[in-house]
């Protein structure tokens, strides 16, 4: 049976079976089907290709059957007069009634609209798009965002993001936080205590995804996503949690499962136990290759932790000479090789979407080896960072732009072949975006140390928002978009700074 015929058959069944459905006990106990919020977490799309995209939703509400057929359709127009593809997926309780539909055979480089239907209800309509064909020239408008801790702010940034004219959103980690509400809480979280079980992770995603502004940003454009630590637990590394939890493997499996269940990843990415591959690549026509990295799952544990703990520390080379051990890796050797072998020397741009600040950041004057190193970020894996930089130089890769998050601050940096040598050439450019809501240091602390890190062209810890970019074959134009007040859901937004990077000349220039 063709997909289209199957959809029509299912539709007929639903219409004819209406009386039987109304008699079902889960409806008798919960009211009429139309009153139940079956799409309360919204819809989303992701992983756009030239011929397809992933469509996501998760059914919600009381007394869902173990297995629920969900119809989806994707159209060339907002009114759904020209259907491009349709089909059916089973939403299963074992996977939180999530739906990951994968329409294929779409046309490259165009917009589509999609929606779902299940249990007598229709979802909101989402807009998405395909990537340009690999051999066609095209521009790319995109934004990066990260760190959307729910209880410490409101999502005005997402409301503004949904109004931008973008092709893609790249979310670079900390989609949820595992913490209970703290003293800075401005809106309530479900539950109490630290999130560790599958049910708790699911509930935490549901809380974050209940926000209408976040739902609007998902419904507007496709997303690419990588995770950071808080999707599992603060500062975790590979199979080690910060508290050296004895059952961390089971916790990571639960966390990865909930991550897949709530985001637009394809079925092929569904985790197996504590493993899920998010590393990937997307070519945007002849313009750019986008590399999506995972610096959590495969890393060596952080060096020189605090006593009887895992996780991060801030150290010096003198107190922690292990920092220079060349055997340690942040990406894992396999992913390191994958990246080094996958640089694109034909397209003008290589965009590296990853979790954290890549540029050197010292809290003290780094002269004579006296600088500080935060062991959870790239500074804690400096020889691995050097190998990555060496691969850029050796392969003569132009237009490398590193995109990051994690540090809840806007940093724009010239990435130097050797950060300890001010005369060293700039080999790539970094745009590390601030948090949507998550809190950071006072700006006075950053102002006091920017001079120790002269490759940083911009550093602001007192800004919440996102960065937006316009990319063409010659130039990247960046805007630092900052909300007036992240505690106010109605907050305005402004552009706090503008930078450009030329494809032929690495480095960021304020404009
Ligand atoms: Fe964060």
Coordinates of C-alpha atoms and ligand atoms in Angstrom, one line a residue:
X1 CA 0.0 0.0 0.0
X2 CA 1.4 3.4 -0.9
X3 CA 1.9 5.9 1.9
X4 CA -0.9 8.1 0.5
X5 CA -3.4 5.2 0.2
X6 CA -2.5 4.0 3.7
X7 CA -3.2 7.5 5.0
X8 CA -6.6 7.6 3.2
X9 CA -7.4 4.2 4.6
X10 CA -6.6 5.2 8.1
X11 CA -8.6 8.4 7.8
X12 CA -11.6 6.4 6.7
X13 CA -11.2 4.0 9.6
X14 CA -11.1 6.9 12.0
X15 CA -14.3 8.4 10.5
X16 CA -16.1 5.1 10.5
X17 CA -14.9 4.1 13.8
X18 CA -16.0 7.2 15.6
X19 CA -18.7 5.6 17.6
X20 CA -16.3 2.9 18.9
X21 CA -13.7 5.5 19.8
X22 CA -16.1 7.5 21.8
X23 CA -17.0 4.3 23.8
X24 CA -13.3 3.7 24.7
X25 CA -12.8 3.8 28.5
X26 CA -9.9 6.3 28.3
X27 CA -12.3 8.7 26.8
X28 CA -15.2 8.1 29.2
X29 CA -12.9 8.9 32.1
X30 CA -11.4 11.9 30.5
X31 CA -14.1 13.8 28.6
X32 CA -14.4 14.3 24.9
X33 CA -11.5 13.6 22.6
X34 CA -11.4 17.1 21.3
X35 CA -11.0 18.5 24.9
X36 CA -7.8 16.5 25.6
X37 CA -4.5 18.3 24.9
X38 CA -2.8 15.7 22.6
X39 CA -0.2 18.1 21.1
X40 CA 0.5 20.2 24.2
X41 CA 4.3 20.1 23.7
X42 CA 4.0 21.4 20.1
X43 CA 5.7 20.2 17.0
X44 CA 9.2 20.5 15.5
X45 CA 11.3 19.7 12.5
X46 CA 15.0 19.1 12.2
X47 CA 18.0 17.7 10.3
X48 CA 17.0 19.2 6.9
X49 CA 18.5 17.5 3.9
X50 CA 18.1 18.4 0.2
X51 CA 15.3 15.8 -0.1
X52 CA 13.9 15.4 3.4
X53 CA 13.5 16.5 6.9
X54 CA 12.5 15.0 10.3
X55 CA 9.1 15.9 11.7
X56 CA 8.5 15.6 15.4
X57 CA 5.8 15.6 17.9
X58 CA 4.9 13.8 21.2
X59 CA 1.4 12.9 22.2
X60 CA 0.3 14.1 25.6
X61 CA -2.7 13.9 27.9
X62 CA -4.2 11.2 30.2
X63 CA -4.7 7.5 29.5
X64 CA -3.0 7.3 26.1
X65 CA -3.1 3.7 24.7
X66 CA 0.3 1.9 24.5
X67 CA 0.3 2.4 20.7
X68 CA -1.4 5.2 18.9
X69 CA -1.4 5.7 15.1
X70 CA -0.4 9.2 14.1
X71 CA -0.9 10.6 10.6
X72 CA 1.4 13.3 9.3
X73 CA 1.4 15.3 6.1
X74 CA 3.7 17.8 4.6
X75 CA 2.6 20.3 1.9
X76 CA 4.0 22.8 -0.5
X77 CA 1.6 25.5 0.8
X78 CA 0.3 26.7 4.1
X79 CA -3.3 25.7 3.2
X80 CA -2.3 22.1 2.6
X81 CA -3.8 22.1 -0.9
X82 CA -0.6 20.6 -2.5
X83 CA 0.5 17.6 -0.4
X84 CA 4.1 16.6 -1.0
X85 CA 4.1 13.5 1.2
X86 CA 2.0 11.9 3.9
X87 CA 2.3 8.8 6.1
X88 CA 1.6 7.3 9.4
X89 CA 3.8 6.5 12.5
X90 CA 3.0 4.6 15.6
X91 CA 3.5 6.6 18.8
X92 CA 4.5 4.1 21.5
X93 CA 4.4 4.4 25.2
X94 CA 7.9 2.8 25.4
X95 CA 9.2 6.0 23.6
X96 CA 7.0 8.5 25.4
X97 CA 4.5 8.5 22.5
X98 CA 7.0 10.5 20.4
X99 CA 6.7 10.7 16.7
X100 CA 9.7 11.0 14.3
X101 CA 8.4 11.1 10.8
X102 CA 10.9 11.2 7.9
X103 CA 9.3 12.4 4.6
X104 CA 11.6 11.7 1.7
X105 CA 11.5 12.8 -2.0
X106 CA 11.1 16.5 -1.2
X107 CA 12.4 19.2 -3.5
X108 CA 15.6 20.9 -2.5
X109 CA 15.8 24.5 -1.2
X110 CA 12.2 25.2 -0.6
X111 CA 9.7 25.8 2.3
X112 CA 7.1 23.3 3.4
X113 CA 4.3 23.1 6.0
X114 CA 3.5 20.1 8.1
X115 CA 1.0 18.8 10.7
X116 CA 0.0 15.7 12.5
X117 CA -3.4 14.1 13.4
X118 CA -4.1 11.6 16.1
X119 CA -7.0 10.6 18.3
X120 CA -9.4 12.9 16.6
X121 CA -7.2 16.0 16.9
X122 CA -5.0 18.0 14.6
X123 CA -1.7 19.5 15.7
X124 CA -0.7 23.1 15.1
X125 CA 0.9 23.7 11.6
X126 CA 4.7 24.0 11.4
X127 CA 6.9 25.5 8.7
X128 CA 10.1 23.8 7.6
X129 CA 12.5 23.7 4.7
X130 CA 14.9 21.5 2.8
X131 CA 18.6 22.3 2.3
X132 CA 19.8 23.4 -1.2
X133 CA 21.0 20.7 -3.6
X134 CA 24.7 20.0 -3.1
X135 CA 25.7 21.7 -6.3
X136 CA 23.6 24.8 -6.0
X137 CA 24.6 28.2 -4.7
X138 CA 22.5 29.6 -1.9
X139 CA 22.8 31.9 1.1
X140 CA 22.1 30.8 4.7
X141 CA 20.4 32.8 7.5
X142 CA 20.7 31.0 10.8
X143 CA 20.9 31.6 14.5
X144 CA 22.7 29.9 17.4
X145 CA 21.2 29.4 20.9
X146 CA 22.0 27.5 24.0
X147 CA 21.3 27.1 27.8
X148 CA 17.6 27.7 28.3
X149 CA 17.3 27.0 32.0
X150 CA 13.6 27.2 32.6
X151 CA 13.2 28.4 36.1
X152 CA 15.6 31.3 36.1
X153 CA 14.1 33.3 33.2
X154 CA 11.4 33.6 30.5
X155 CA 11.7 32.8 26.8
X156 CA 11.4 36.3 25.3
X157 CA 14.5 35.4 23.2
X158 CA 12.6 32.5 21.6
X159 CA 9.6 34.8 20.8
X160 CA 12.0 37.1 19.0
X161 CA 13.8 34.3 17.3
X162 CA 10.5 33.0 15.9
X163 CA 10.0 36.4 14.2
X164 CA 13.5 36.4 12.5
X165 CA 13.8 35.4 8.9
X166 CA 15.9 32.3 9.3
X167 CA 16.6 29.1 7.5
X168 CA 17.9 27.2 10.5
X169 CA 18.3 27.3 14.2
X170 CA 21.3 25.6 15.7
X171 CA 20.8 24.7 19.4
X172 CA 24.2 24.1 21.0
X173 CA 23.4 22.4 24.3
X174 CA 21.7 22.6 27.7
X175 CA 18.2 22.2 26.3
X176 CA 17.1 21.2 29.8
X177 CA 18.8 21.5 33.3
X178 CA 18.6 18.7 35.7
X179 CA 18.7 20.9 38.8
X180 CA 15.7 21.5 41.2
X181 CA 14.4 25.1 41.5
X182 CA 16.9 27.3 43.2
X183 CA 16.8 30.7 44.9
X184 CA 16.8 32.5 41.6
X185 CA 13.7 30.7 40.4
X186 CA 11.1 32.9 38.6
X187 CA 8.8 30.1 37.5
X188 CA 8.1 26.7 38.9
X189 CA 9.7 23.4 37.8
X190 CA 7.9 20.1 38.2
X191 CA 9.1 17.8 40.9
X192 CA 11.8 18.3 43.5
X193 CA 15.4 17.2 43.6
X194 CA 17.9 16.4 40.9
X195 CA 16.6 14.7 37.7
X196 CA 18.0 11.2 37.3
X197 CA 15.4 8.8 36.1
X198 CA 13.7 8.4 32.7
X199 CA 10.3 9.6 34.0
X200 CA 12.0 12.6 35.6
X201 CA 13.9 13.5 32.4
X202 CA 10.7 13.2 30.4
X203 CA 8.8 15.5 32.8
X204 CA 11.7 18.0 32.7
X205 CA 11.5 18.1 28.9
X206 CA 7.8 18.5 29.1
X207 CA 8.2 21.5 31.4
X208 CA 10.6 23.2 29.1
X209 CA 8.6 22.4 26.0
X210 CA 5.4 23.7 27.6
X211 CA 6.5 27.3 26.8
X212 CA 4.7 28.8 23.9
X213 CA 7.6 30.9 22.7
X214 CA 9.9 27.9 22.5
X215 CA 7.2 26.0 20.6
X216 CA 6.9 28.9 18.2
X217 CA 10.6 28.9 17.5
X218 CA 10.4 25.1 16.8
X219 CA 7.4 25.5 14.5
X220 CA 9.0 28.2 12.4
X221 CA 12.2 26.6 11.0
X222 CA 14.1 23.3 11.2
X223 CA 16.7 22.9 13.9
X224 CA 20.0 21.2 14.2
X225 CA 20.9 20.2 17.8
X226 CA 23.9 19.1 19.8
X227 CA 23.8 18.4 23.5
X228 CA 26.0 19.6 26.3
X229 CA 26.2 18.3 29.9
X230 CA 22.9 19.4 31.5
X231 CA 20.9 17.1 29.3
X232 CA 22.4 14.4 31.5
X233 CA 24.1 16.0 34.5
X234 CA 26.5 18.9 35.3
X235 CA 30.1 18.4 34.1
X236 CA 29.6 14.7 33.2
X237 CA 32.3 13.1 31.1
X238 CA 31.8 10.0 29.1
X239 CA 30.4 7.5 31.7
X240 CA 31.4 9.5 34.7
X241 CA 29.1 11.9 36.6
X242 CA 30.3 14.8 38.7
X243 CA 29.3 13.0 41.9
X244 CA 30.9 9.7 40.7
X245 CA 27.4 8.2 40.8
X246 CA 27.7 4.4 40.8
X247 CA 24.8 3.9 38.3
X248 CA 25.8 6.7 35.9
X249 CA 25.5 4.4 32.9
X250 CA 21.8 3.9 33.5
X251 CA 21.3 7.6 34.1
X252 CA 23.0 8.4 30.8
X253 CA 20.8 5.9 29.0
X254 CA 17.7 7.4 30.5
X255 CA 18.8 10.9 29.7
X256 CA 19.7 10.1 26.1
X257 CA 16.4 8.3 25.6
X258 CA 14.5 11.3 26.8
X259 CA 16.6 13.6 24.6
X260 CA 15.8 11.6 21.5
X261 CA 12.1 11.3 22.5
X262 CA 11.7 15.1 22.7
X263 CA 13.7 16.4 19.7
X264 CA 13.6 16.1 15.9
X265 CA 16.2 13.4 15.4
X266 CA 15.7 10.6 12.9
X267 CA 14.7 7.1 13.9
X268 CA 18.2 5.9 13.0
X269 CA 19.6 8.1 15.9
X270 CA 17.4 6.3 18.5
X271 CA 19.7 5.5 21.4
X272 CA 20.9 2.0 22.3
X273 CA 21.4 1.8 26.0
X274 CA 23.8 4.6 27.0
X275 CA 24.9 5.4 23.4
X276 CA 23.4 7.8 20.9
X277 CA 25.2 9.3 18.0
X278 CA 24.6 13.0 17.4
X279 CA 27.8 13.6 15.5
X280 CA 26.9 14.5 11.9
X281 CA 27.4 16.7 8.9
X282 CA 25.1 18.7 6.6
X283 CA 26.2 20.4 3.4
X284 CA 24.3 23.6 2.5
X285 CA 24.6 23.8 -1.3
X286 CA 28.0 25.0 -2.4
X287 CA 28.1 27.5 0.5
X288 CA 29.0 25.6 3.6
X289 CA 29.6 22.3 5.3
X290 CA 28.2 22.1 8.8
X291 CA 29.9 19.7 11.3
X292 CA 27.9 18.8 14.4
X293 CA 30.2 17.6 17.2
X294 CA 29.7 15.7 20.5
X295 CA 32.2 16.7 23.1
X296 CA 30.5 14.9 26.0
X297 CA 30.0 11.2 25.2
X298 CA 33.5 10.2 24.1
X299 CA 35.8 12.5 26.1
X300 CA 38.4 11.6 28.6
X301 CA 37.4 12.6 32.1
X302 CA 38.6 16.0 33.3
X303 CA 42.1 16.3 34.8
X304 CA 42.8 17.3 38.3
X305 CA 39.2 17.3 39.8
X306 CA 38.4 18.4 43.3
X307 CA 39.0 15.7 45.9
X308 CA 36.5 12.7 45.6
X309 CA 34.6 14.2 42.7
X310 CA 34.4 14.2 39.0
X311 CA 33.7 17.3 36.9
X312 CA 35.5 20.5 36.4
X313 CA 38.1 22.5 38.2
X314 CA 40.1 25.6 37.5
X315 CA 43.9 24.9 37.6
X316 CA 47.3 26.0 36.4
X317 CA 49.9 24.1 34.5
X318 CA 52.1 24.1 37.6
X319 CA 49.3 22.6 39.8
X320 CA 48.2 20.2 37.0
X321 CA 50.8 19.2 34.5
X322 CA 48.5 16.4 33.3
X323 CA 46.8 19.1 31.2
X324 CA 49.5 18.7 28.6
X325 CA 49.1 14.9 28.3
X326 CA 48.8 14.5 24.5
X327 CA 46.8 11.2 24.8
X328 CA 43.8 13.0 26.3
X329 CA 40.9 13.8 24.0
X330 CA 37.7 15.9 24.1
X331 CA 36.0 14.4 21.1
X332 CA 37.3 10.9 21.3
X333 CA 40.0 9.8 18.8
X334 CA 37.4 8.4 16.3
X335 CA 35.5 11.7 16.2
X336 CA 38.7 13.7 16.0
X337 CA 39.7 11.7 12.9
X338 CA 36.2 12.0 11.4
X339 CA 36.5 15.8 11.7
X340 CA 40.1 16.0 10.4
X341 CA 39.1 13.8 7.4
X342 CA 35.9 15.7 6.7
X343 CA 37.0 19.3 6.3
X344 CA 35.6 20.7 3.1
X345 CA 38.2 22.5 1.0
X346 CA 35.9 23.1 -1.9
X347 CA 33.1 25.1 -0.2
X348 CA 34.1 28.6 1.2
X349 CA 32.8 27.8 4.8
X350 CA 33.2 25.1 7.4
X351 CA 30.8 25.7 10.3
X352 CA 31.6 23.8 13.4
X353 CA 28.6 23.5 15.7
X354 CA 29.8 22.3 19.1
X355 CA 29.2 22.8 22.8
X356 CA 31.6 25.1 24.5
X357 CA 34.1 28.0 24.2
X358 CA 37.1 26.9 22.0
X359 CA 39.3 30.0 22.6
X360 CA 41.8 30.1 25.4
X361 CA 40.3 31.8 28.4
X362 CA 42.5 32.6 31.4
X363 CA 41.4 34.4 34.6
X364 CA 44.9 35.6 35.2
X365 CA 47.8 37.0 33.2
X366 CA 49.0 33.9 31.3
X367 CA 52.6 35.2 30.8
X368 CA 55.3 32.6 31.8
X369 CA 52.8 29.8 32.0
X370 CA 50.8 31.4 34.9
X371 CA 47.4 31.3 33.3
X372 CA 44.4 29.4 34.5
X373 CA 42.6 26.5 32.7
X374 CA 39.0 25.5 33.2
X375 CA 39.2 21.8 32.9
X376 CA 35.7 21.1 31.5
X377 CA 36.1 23.2 28.3
X378 CA 38.6 23.1 25.4
X379 CA 41.3 24.7 27.7
X380 CA 41.2 21.4 29.7
X381 CA 42.1 19.5 26.6
X382 CA 44.6 21.9 25.0
X383 CA 46.7 19.3 23.1
X384 CA 43.5 18.0 21.5
X385 CA 42.6 21.5 20.5
X386 CA 46.0 21.9 19.0
X387 CA 45.5 18.8 17.0
X388 CA 42.2 20.2 15.7
X389 CA 44.0 23.5 14.8
X390 CA 46.9 21.6 13.1
X391 CA 44.4 19.7 10.9
X392 CA 42.9 23.0 9.8
X393 CA 46.4 24.4 8.9
X394 CA 47.7 21.2 7.3
X395 CA 44.6 20.7 5.1
X396 CA 44.5 24.5 4.3
X397 CA 40.9 24.7 5.3
X398 CA 39.5 28.2 4.8
X399 CA 36.4 29.8 6.4
X400 CA 36.4 27.8 9.6
X401 CA 33.8 29.2 12.0
X402 CA 33.4 27.6 15.4
X403 CA 30.0 28.1 16.9
X404 CA 29.5 27.4 20.6
X405 CA 27.6 27.9 23.9
X406 CA 27.9 26.6 27.4
X407 CA 29.5 29.6 29.1
X408 CA 26.5 31.8 29.3
X409 CA 28.3 34.7 27.8
X410 CA 28.8 36.2 24.3
X411 CA 32.4 35.6 23.2
X412 CA 33.7 36.5 19.8
X413 CA 37.3 35.3 19.2
X414 CA 40.1 35.0 16.7
X415 CA 41.3 31.4 17.1
X416 CA 45.1 31.5 17.1
X417 CA 47.5 28.8 15.9
X418 CA 49.2 29.4 19.3
X419 CA 47.4 31.3 21.9
X420 CA 50.6 31.9 23.9
X421 CA 52.2 33.8 21.0
X422 CA 50.4 37.2 20.2
X423 CA 52.1 37.2 16.7
X424 CA 50.6 33.7 15.9
X425 CA 48.3 33.7 12.8
X426 CA 44.5 33.6 13.2
X427 CA 43.4 30.3 11.6
X428 CA 39.7 30.4 12.4
X429 CA 36.9 32.5 14.0
X430 CA 34.7 31.7 16.9
X431 CA 31.2 32.9 17.7
X432 CA 30.2 31.5 21.1
X433 CA 26.7 32.6 21.9
X434 CA 25.3 33.5 25.3
X435 CA 22.4 31.7 27.1
X436 CA 18.7 32.1 26.4
X437 CA 18.1 32.4 30.2
X438 CA 20.9 30.7 32.2
X439 CA 22.8 33.0 34.6
X440 CA 26.5 34.0 34.5
X441 CA 29.2 36.1 36.2
X442 CA 29.0 39.8 36.7
X443 CA 30.4 41.7 33.8
X444 CA 33.0 43.4 36.0
X445 CA 34.8 40.0 36.4
X446 CA 34.9 39.6 32.6
X447 CA 36.1 43.2 32.0
X448 CA 38.9 42.6 34.5
X449 CA 40.4 39.7 32.5
X450 CA 39.7 40.4 28.8
X451 CA 43.1 42.0 28.6
X452 CA 44.7 38.6 29.6
X453 CA 43.0 37.1 26.5
X454 CA 43.7 39.5 23.6
X455 CA 42.3 37.2 21.0
X456 CA 38.8 37.8 22.4
X457 CA 37.2 40.5 20.4
X458 CA 34.1 40.7 22.5
X459 CA 33.1 39.3 25.9
X460 CA 29.8 39.9 27.7
X461 CA 28.5 37.8 30.5
X462 CA 25.6 40.2 31.3
X463 CA 23.7 39.5 28.1
X464 CA 20.9 36.9 27.4
X465 CA 19.7 36.1 23.9
X466 CA 21.2 34.6 20.8
X467 CA 23.4 35.3 17.8
X468 CA 22.0 35.5 14.3
X469 CA 24.1 35.2 11.1
X470 CA 23.8 36.0 7.4
X471 CA 26.2 33.9 5.4
X472 CA 27.1 34.2 1.7
X473 CA 30.0 33.0 -0.3
X474 CA 32.2 36.0 0.6
X475 CA 31.2 37.0 4.1
X476 CA 29.6 36.1 7.4
X477 CA 27.6 38.9 9.1
X478 CA 26.9 38.3 12.8
X479 CA 24.5 40.2 15.1
X480 CA 24.5 39.8 18.8
X481 CA 20.9 39.8 19.8
X482 CA 20.2 40.7 23.4
X483 CA 16.9 40.8 25.3
X484 CA 16.3 43.8 27.5
X485 CA 15.2 41.6 30.5
X486 CA 15.2 37.8 30.5
X487 CA 12.9 37.9 33.6
X488 CA 10.1 39.5 31.5
X489 CA 8.3 37.3 28.9
X490 CA 7.3 40.5 27.1
X491 CA 10.9 41.8 26.9
X492 CA 12.1 43.7 23.8
X493 CA 15.3 42.8 22.0
X494 CA 18.1 44.8 20.5
X495 CA 21.3 44.2 18.5
X496 CA 24.1 44.9 20.9
X497 CA 27.0 44.3 18.4
X498 CA 27.8 43.5 14.8
X499 CA 30.8 41.6 13.5
X500 CA 31.8 40.3 10.1
X501 CA 34.2 37.5 9.0
X502 CA 35.5 37.3 5.4
X503 CA 35.7 33.8 3.9
X504 CA 39.2 34.6 2.7
X505 CA 40.4 36.0 6.0
X506 CA 39.8 34.3 9.3
X507 CA 39.0 36.6 12.3
X508 CA 36.2 38.7 13.5
X509 CA 35.9 42.4 12.7
X510 CA 33.5 44.8 14.6
X511 CA 31.4 46.8 12.2
Ligands
LIG1 FE1 24.4 26.0 30.3

